Coordinates of C-alpha atoms and ligand atoms in Angstrom, one line a residue:
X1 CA -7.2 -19.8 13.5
X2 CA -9.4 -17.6 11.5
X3 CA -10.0 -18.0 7.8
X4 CA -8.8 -15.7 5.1
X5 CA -10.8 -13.4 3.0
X6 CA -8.7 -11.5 0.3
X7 CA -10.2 -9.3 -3.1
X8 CA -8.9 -6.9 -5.2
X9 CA -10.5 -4.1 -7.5
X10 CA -8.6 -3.0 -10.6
X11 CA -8.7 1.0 -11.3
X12 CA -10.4 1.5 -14.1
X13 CA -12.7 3.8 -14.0
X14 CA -15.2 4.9 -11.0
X15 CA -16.8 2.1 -8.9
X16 CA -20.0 1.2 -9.5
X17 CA -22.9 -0.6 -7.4
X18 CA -22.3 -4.1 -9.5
X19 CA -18.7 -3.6 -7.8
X20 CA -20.3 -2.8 -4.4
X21 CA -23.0 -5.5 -4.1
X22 CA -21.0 -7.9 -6.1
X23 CA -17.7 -7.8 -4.1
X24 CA -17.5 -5.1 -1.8
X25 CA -20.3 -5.5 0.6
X26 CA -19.8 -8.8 1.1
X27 CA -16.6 -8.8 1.3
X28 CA -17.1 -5.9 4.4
X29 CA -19.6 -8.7 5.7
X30 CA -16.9 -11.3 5.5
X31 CA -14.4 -8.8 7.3
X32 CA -16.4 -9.4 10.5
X33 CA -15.7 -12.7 11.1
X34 CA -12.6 -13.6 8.4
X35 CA -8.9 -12.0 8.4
X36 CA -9.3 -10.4 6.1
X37 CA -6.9 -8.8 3.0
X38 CA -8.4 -6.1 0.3
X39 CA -6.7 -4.5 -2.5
X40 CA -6.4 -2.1 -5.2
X41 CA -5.4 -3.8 -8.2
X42 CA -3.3 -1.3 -9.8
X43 CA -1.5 -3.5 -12.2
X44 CA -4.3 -5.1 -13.5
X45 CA -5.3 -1.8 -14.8
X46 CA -2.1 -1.0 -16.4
X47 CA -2.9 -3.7 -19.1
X48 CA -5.9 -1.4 -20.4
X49 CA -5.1 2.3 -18.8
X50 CA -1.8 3.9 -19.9
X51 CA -2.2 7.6 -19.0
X52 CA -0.5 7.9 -15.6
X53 CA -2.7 10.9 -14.1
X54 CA -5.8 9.3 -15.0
X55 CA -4.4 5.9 -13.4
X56 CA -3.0 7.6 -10.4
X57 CA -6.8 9.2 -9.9
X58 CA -8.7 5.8 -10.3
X59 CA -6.5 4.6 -7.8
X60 CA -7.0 7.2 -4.7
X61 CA -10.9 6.8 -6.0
X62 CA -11.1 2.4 -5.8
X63 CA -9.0 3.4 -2.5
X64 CA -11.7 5.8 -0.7
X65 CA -14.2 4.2 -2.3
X66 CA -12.9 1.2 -0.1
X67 CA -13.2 3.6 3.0
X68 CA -15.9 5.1 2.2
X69 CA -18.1 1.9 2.4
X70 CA -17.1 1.1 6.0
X71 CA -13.1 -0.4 5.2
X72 CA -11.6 -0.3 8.4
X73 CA -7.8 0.0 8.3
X74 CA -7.3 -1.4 11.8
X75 CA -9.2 -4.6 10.8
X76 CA -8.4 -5.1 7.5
X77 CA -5.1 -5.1 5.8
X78 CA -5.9 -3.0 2.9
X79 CA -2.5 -1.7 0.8
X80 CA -2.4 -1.5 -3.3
X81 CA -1.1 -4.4 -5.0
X82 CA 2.3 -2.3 -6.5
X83 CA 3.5 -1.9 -2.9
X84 CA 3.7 -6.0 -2.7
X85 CA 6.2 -6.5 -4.8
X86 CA 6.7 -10.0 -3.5
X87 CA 3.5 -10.7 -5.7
X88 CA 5.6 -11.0 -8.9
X89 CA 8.3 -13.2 -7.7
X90 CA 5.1 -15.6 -7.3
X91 CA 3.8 -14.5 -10.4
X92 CA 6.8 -15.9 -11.9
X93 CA 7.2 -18.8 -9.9
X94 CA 3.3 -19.7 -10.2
X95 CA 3.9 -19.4 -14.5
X96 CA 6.6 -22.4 -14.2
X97 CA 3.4 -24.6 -13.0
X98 CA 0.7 -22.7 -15.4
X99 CA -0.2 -24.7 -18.4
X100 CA -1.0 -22.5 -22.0
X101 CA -4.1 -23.9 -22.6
X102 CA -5.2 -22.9 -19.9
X103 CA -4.8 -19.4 -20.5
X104 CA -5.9 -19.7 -23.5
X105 CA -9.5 -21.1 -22.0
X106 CA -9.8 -17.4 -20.0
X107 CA -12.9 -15.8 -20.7
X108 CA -11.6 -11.9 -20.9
X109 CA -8.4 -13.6 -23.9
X110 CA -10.6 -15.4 -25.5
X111 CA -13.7 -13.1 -26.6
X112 CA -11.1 -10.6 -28.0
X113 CA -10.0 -13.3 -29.7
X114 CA -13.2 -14.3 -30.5
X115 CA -13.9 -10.8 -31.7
X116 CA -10.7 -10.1 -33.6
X117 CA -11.9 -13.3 -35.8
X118 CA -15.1 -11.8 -36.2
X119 CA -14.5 -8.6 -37.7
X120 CA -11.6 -10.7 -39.9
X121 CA -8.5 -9.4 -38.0
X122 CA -5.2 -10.7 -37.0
X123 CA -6.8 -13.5 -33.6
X124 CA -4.1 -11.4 -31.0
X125 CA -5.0 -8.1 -32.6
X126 CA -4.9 -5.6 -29.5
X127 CA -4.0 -8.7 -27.0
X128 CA -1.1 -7.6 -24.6
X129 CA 0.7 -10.2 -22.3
X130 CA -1.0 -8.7 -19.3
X131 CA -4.0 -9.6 -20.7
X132 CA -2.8 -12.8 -21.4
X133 CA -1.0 -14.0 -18.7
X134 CA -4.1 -11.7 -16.7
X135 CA -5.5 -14.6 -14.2
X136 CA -2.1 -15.7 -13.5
X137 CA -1.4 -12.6 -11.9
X138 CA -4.5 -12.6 -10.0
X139 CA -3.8 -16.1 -8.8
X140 CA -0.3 -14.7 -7.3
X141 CA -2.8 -11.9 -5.5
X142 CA -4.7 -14.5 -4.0
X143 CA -2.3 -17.4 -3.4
X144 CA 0.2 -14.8 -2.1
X145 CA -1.8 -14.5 1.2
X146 CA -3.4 -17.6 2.0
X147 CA -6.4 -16.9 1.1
X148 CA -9.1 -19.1 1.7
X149 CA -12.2 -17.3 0.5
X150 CA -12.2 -14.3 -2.2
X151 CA -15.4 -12.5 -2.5
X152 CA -16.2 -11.9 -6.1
X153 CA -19.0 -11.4 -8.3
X154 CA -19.6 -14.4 -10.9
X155 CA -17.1 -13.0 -13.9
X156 CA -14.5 -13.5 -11.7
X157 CA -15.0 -16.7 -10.6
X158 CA -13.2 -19.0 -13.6
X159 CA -10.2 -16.9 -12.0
X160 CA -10.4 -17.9 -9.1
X161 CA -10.6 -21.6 -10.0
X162 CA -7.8 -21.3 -12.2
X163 CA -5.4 -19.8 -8.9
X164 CA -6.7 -23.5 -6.9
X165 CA -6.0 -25.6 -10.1
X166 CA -2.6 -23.7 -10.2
X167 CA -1.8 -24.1 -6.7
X168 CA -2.8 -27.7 -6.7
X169 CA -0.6 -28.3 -9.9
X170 CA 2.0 -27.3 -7.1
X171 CA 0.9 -29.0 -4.2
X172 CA 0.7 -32.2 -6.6
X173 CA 4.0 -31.5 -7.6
X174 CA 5.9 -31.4 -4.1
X175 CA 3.5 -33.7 -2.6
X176 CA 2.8 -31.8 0.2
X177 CA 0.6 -28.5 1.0
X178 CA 2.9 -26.0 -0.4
X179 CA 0.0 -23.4 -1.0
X180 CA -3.2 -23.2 -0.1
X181 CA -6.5 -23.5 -2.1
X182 CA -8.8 -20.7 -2.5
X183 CA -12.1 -20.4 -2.9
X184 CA -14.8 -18.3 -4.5
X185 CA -17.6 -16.4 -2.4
X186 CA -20.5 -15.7 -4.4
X187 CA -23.7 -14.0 -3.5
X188 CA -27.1 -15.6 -4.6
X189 CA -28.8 -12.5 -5.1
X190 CA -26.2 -10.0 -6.3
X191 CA -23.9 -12.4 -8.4
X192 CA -24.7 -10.5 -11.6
X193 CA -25.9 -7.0 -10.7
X194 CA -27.5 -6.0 -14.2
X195 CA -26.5 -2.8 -15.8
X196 CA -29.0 0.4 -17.6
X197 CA -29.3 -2.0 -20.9
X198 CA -30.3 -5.4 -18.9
X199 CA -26.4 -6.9 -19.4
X200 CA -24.6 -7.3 -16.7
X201 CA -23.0 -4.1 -14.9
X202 CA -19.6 -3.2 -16.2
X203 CA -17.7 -0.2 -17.2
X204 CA -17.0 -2.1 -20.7
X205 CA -20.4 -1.9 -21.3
X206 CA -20.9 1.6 -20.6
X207 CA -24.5 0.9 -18.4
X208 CA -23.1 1.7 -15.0
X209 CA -24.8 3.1 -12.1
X210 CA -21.8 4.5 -10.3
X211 CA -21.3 4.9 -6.6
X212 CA -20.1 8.2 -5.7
X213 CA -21.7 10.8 -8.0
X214 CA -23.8 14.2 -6.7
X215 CA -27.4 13.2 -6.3
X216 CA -28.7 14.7 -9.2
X217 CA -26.5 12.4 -11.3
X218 CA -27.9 9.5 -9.5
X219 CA -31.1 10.2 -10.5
X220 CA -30.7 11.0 -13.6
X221 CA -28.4 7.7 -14.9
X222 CA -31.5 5.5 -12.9
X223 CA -34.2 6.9 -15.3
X224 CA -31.8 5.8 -18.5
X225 CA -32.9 2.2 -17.3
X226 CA -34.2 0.5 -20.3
X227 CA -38.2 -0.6 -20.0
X228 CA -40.4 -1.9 -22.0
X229 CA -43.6 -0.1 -23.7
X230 CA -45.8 -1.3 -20.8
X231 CA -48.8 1.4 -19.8
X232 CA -49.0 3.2 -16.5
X233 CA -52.1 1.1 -15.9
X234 CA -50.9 -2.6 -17.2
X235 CA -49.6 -5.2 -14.1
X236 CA -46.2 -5.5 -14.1
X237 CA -44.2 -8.5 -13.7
X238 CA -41.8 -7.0 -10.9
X239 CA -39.7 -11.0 -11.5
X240 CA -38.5 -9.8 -14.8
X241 CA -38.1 -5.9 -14.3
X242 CA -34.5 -5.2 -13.5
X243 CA -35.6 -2.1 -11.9
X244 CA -37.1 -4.0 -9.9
X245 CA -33.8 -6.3 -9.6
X246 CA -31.8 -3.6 -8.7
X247 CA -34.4 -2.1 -6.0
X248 CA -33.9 -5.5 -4.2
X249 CA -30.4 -4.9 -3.3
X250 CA -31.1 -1.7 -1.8
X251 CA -34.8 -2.4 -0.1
X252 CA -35.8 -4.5 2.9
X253 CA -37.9 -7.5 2.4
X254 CA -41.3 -5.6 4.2
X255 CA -40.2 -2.7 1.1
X256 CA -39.7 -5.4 -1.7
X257 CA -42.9 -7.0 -1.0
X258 CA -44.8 -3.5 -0.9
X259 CA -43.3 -2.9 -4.0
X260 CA -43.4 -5.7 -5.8
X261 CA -47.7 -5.7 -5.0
X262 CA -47.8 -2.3 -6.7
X263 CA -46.0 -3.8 -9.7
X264 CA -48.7 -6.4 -10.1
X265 CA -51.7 -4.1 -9.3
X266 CA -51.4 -2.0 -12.5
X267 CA -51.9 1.7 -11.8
X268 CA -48.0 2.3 -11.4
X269 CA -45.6 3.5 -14.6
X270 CA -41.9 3.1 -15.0
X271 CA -41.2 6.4 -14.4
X272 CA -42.4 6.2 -10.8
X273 CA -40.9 2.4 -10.5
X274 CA -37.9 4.4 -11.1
X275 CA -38.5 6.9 -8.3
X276 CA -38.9 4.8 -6.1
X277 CA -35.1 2.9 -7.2
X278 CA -33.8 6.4 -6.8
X279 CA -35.2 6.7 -3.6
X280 CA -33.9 3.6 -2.1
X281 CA -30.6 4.3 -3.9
X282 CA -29.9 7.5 -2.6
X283 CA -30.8 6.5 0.6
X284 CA -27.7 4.3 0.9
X285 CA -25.3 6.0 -1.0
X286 CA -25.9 9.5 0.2
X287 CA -23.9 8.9 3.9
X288 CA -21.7 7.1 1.8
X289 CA -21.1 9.4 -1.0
X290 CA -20.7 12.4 1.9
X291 CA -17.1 10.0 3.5
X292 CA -16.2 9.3 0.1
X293 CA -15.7 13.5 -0.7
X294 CA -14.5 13.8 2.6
X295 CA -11.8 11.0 2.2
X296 CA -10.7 12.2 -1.7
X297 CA -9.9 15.7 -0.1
X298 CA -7.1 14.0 2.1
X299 CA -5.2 12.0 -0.2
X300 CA -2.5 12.2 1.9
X301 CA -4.0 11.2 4.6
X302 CA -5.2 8.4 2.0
X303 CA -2.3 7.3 0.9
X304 CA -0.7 7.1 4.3
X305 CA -3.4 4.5 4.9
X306 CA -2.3 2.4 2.5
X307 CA 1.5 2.7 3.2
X308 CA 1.0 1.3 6.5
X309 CA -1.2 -1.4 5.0
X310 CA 1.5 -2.5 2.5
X311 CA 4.1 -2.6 5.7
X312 CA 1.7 -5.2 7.3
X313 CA 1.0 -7.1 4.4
X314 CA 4.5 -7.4 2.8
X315 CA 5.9 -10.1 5.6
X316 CA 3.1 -12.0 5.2
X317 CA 3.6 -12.0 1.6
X318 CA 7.2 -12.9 2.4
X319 CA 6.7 -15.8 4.2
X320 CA 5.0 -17.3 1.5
X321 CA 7.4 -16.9 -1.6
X322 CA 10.2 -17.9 0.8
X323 CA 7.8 -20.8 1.6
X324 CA 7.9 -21.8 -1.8
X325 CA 11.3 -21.0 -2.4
X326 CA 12.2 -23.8 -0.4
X327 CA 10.0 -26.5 -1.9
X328 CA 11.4 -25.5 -5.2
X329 CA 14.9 -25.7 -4.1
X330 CA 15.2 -22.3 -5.3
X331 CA 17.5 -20.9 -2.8
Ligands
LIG401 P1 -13.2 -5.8 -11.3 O1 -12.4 -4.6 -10.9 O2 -13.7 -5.8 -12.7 O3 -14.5 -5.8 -10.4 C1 -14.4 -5.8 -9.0 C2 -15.4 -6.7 -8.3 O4 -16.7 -6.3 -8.7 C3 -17.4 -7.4 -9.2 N1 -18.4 -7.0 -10.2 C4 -19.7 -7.4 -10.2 N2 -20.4 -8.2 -9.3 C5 -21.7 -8.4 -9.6 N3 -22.3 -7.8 -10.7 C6 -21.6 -7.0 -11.6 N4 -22.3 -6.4 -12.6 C7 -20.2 -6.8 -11.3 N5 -19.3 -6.1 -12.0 C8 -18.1 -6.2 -11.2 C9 -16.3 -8.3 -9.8 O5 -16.8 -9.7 -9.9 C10 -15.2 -8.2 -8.8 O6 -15.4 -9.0 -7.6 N6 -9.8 -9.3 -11.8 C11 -10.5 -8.6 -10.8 C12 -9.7 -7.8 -9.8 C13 -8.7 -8.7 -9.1 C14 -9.0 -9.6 -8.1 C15 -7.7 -10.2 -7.7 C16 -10.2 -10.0 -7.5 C17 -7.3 -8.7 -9.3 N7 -6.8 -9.6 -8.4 C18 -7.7 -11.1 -6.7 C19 -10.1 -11.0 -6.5 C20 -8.9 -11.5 -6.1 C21 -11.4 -7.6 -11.6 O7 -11.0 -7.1 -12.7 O8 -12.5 -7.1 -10.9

C-alpha cells in the first residue's frame, strides 16, 4: 500500500512563493509517488478573517492556485476542509486526549502572548479559541486521513509533532494502533523561503512575493528586496544575499553557479542581481500565472472540483472517526 501525503493552506490572503516552494511544490512532487490528500484550510482562516466576501475570494484563489501549479484532481483528492465535516467530530474527540500545556507551548499562542505582555496588556488580549485550540484542529486535518507524511515548511512543523504526540497519547491509551503517526516533510533548501526584509516569507510580515500577480507587479515587489550599500563594482558574497537565496529556488545548478561567479567577480550591482531574480521568476510563474486567470474565471467549474473532492474524501474521513468511535466505546 502506498503512503499518505496530506497539507492544507489556510486563506488568508494571496499565495505567495514561500507557500509554493515551502509546501506546495513538494508536496506536487510527493503526489507522484504518495496518495496523496490537499486542502484549503478554510477554518483556520476564520480565526483571523471575518468578512465573508473577502474569505469566500481567498478561498477560490488558495483553490486555483492549487490548480494552477499542476494539482491534478484525478490524482489527488483535493476538497476544502468545511466540506469534511467529520474533521470536528475528531477535533473534539482528539481534545479529550490533548493536554493544556501543551497548547499553551504553541508558537503562533504564545508570541501574542508574549506580545500582549510586552506592550503591558491583558496576556489573552486579542487571543480567540481558534487560535488556541489552532494545532488541535490541524492535528484532526491530518490524523483524520491517515496521513503519513505532511509536506510543510519549517513553522509548521511543531504542529505537526504535536498531531503524532496527540495520536500517540491515544494509541498509548487503547494500547493498540488506533491512529496513525504523522510525519513532517521538510525541504533542505526551501524550509524558510525569506521574505523582501530578510525574515522569513509570510503575509504577517508584509514582505511577500506573491504568486499570481501581472508581470509588472512581479517585477516591481522583487526590486523592494532589501540590500545592502555594496558598490556596483565590490565582490559580492552571493552565500549571504537573499537575492541570491531566492534565485536558487528558481535557477538550475549550471544558472546558480554562473550566477553566483558574477557575484564574486565584482562588476555586477543589485539592481541587475535583481534582474536577473525577476527573470528567473517570471520564467516560472508566467505559464503558471496564465492557468491560474484562466481557472479564477470558472469558479464554477472550480468549485465543482472541489465538491467531487469532498465526496471522495468524506468516507475516508468516515472510517476513521467510526474507527475511533469504537476504541472509545463511544457508540
Ligand atoms: P500557511 O497557510 O501559513 O502556509 C501554507 C504552507 O506554506 C508554508 N510556508 C512557507 N514555507 C517556507 N518558507 C516560507 N516563508 C513559508 N511561508 C509559508 C507553510 O509552512 C505551510 O506548509 N496551519 C497551516 C495550514 C494547515 C495545515 C493543516 C498544514 C491547516 N491544517 C494540516 C498541513 C496539515 C498554515 O497556516 O499554513
Amino acid at each position: 500500500m502506498k503512503e499518505i501525503s496530506l497539507t492544507g493552506i489556510k486563506p488568508t490572503g494571496d499565495l505567495h512563493i514561500g507557500n509554493y516552494f515551502g509546501a506546495i511544490k513538494p508536496a506536487l512532487e510527493l503526489a507522484k509517488t504518495y496518495d496523496a490528500r490537499y486542502f484549503i484550510a478554510d477554518y483556520h482562516a476564520l480565526n483571523t478573517m471575518k468578512d465573508p466576501a473577502e474569505l469566500n475570494t481567498t478561498i477560490r484563489q488558495v483553490a486555483a492556485g492549487w490548480l494552477a501549479a499542476g494539482l491534478d484532481p484525478e490524482q489527488v483528492i483535493f476538497y476544502r476542509q468545511s466540506s469534511v465535516p467529520e474533521v470536528f467530530e475528531l477535533t473534539t474527540m482528539l481534545m479529550a486526549f490533548t493536554a493544556k500545556g501543551l497548547m499553551n507551548r504553541a508558537h503562533a499562542y504564545k508570541a501574542m502572548v508574549q506580545d500582549n505582555t510586552e506592550k503591558g496588556n491583558d496576556p489573552d488580549a486579542g487571543v480567540n479559541m481558534g487560535l488556541f485550540t489552532y494545532p488541535i484542529l490541524m492535528a484532526a486535518d491530518i490524523i483524520l486521513f491517515d496521513s503519513d507524511i505532511v509536506p510543510v515548511g519549517k513553522d509548521q512543523v511543531q504542529h505537526i509533532e504535536m498531531a503524532a504526540d496527540i495520536a500517540q497519547s491515544v494509541n498509548a491509551n487503547y494500547g493498540k494502533p488506533v491512529l496513525k503517526i504523522p510525519r513532517a516533510g521538510v525541504q533542505d533548501d526551501s524550509a524558510i523561503v525569506p521574505g523582501l526584509d530578510g525574515r522569513k516569507m509570510s503575509k504577517s510580515y508584509n514582505n511577500t512575493i506573491p504568486l499570481f500577480v501581472p508581470e509588472k507587479t512581479l517585477r516591481k515587489t522583487i526590486m523592494r528586496v532589501v540590500t545592502n550599500s555594496q558598490g556596483v563594482e565590490e565582490p559580492k558574497d552571493p552565500d549571504s544575499s537573499q537575492i541570491f537565496l531566492l534565485y536558487k529556488l528558481f535557477a538550475s545548478a549550471e544558472e546558480q553557479a554562473a550566477l553566483a561567479s558574477r557575484y564574486r567577480a565584482g562588476g555586477m550591482g543589485w539592481g541587475e542581481a535583481k534582474e536577473e531574480l525577476f527573470r528567473a521568476a517570471n520564467r516560472e510563474l508566467t505559464p503558471m500565472r496564465e492557468r491560474y486567470d484562466a481557472i479564477m474565471a470558472d469558479i464554477p467549474a472550480l468549485d465543482k472540483i472541489l465538491a467531487q473532492g469532498a465526496e471522495k474524501a468524506r468516507p475516508i474521513a468516515a472510517a476513521t472517526v467510526t474507527r475511533f468511535r469504537k476504541a472509545a466505546g463511544v457508540q
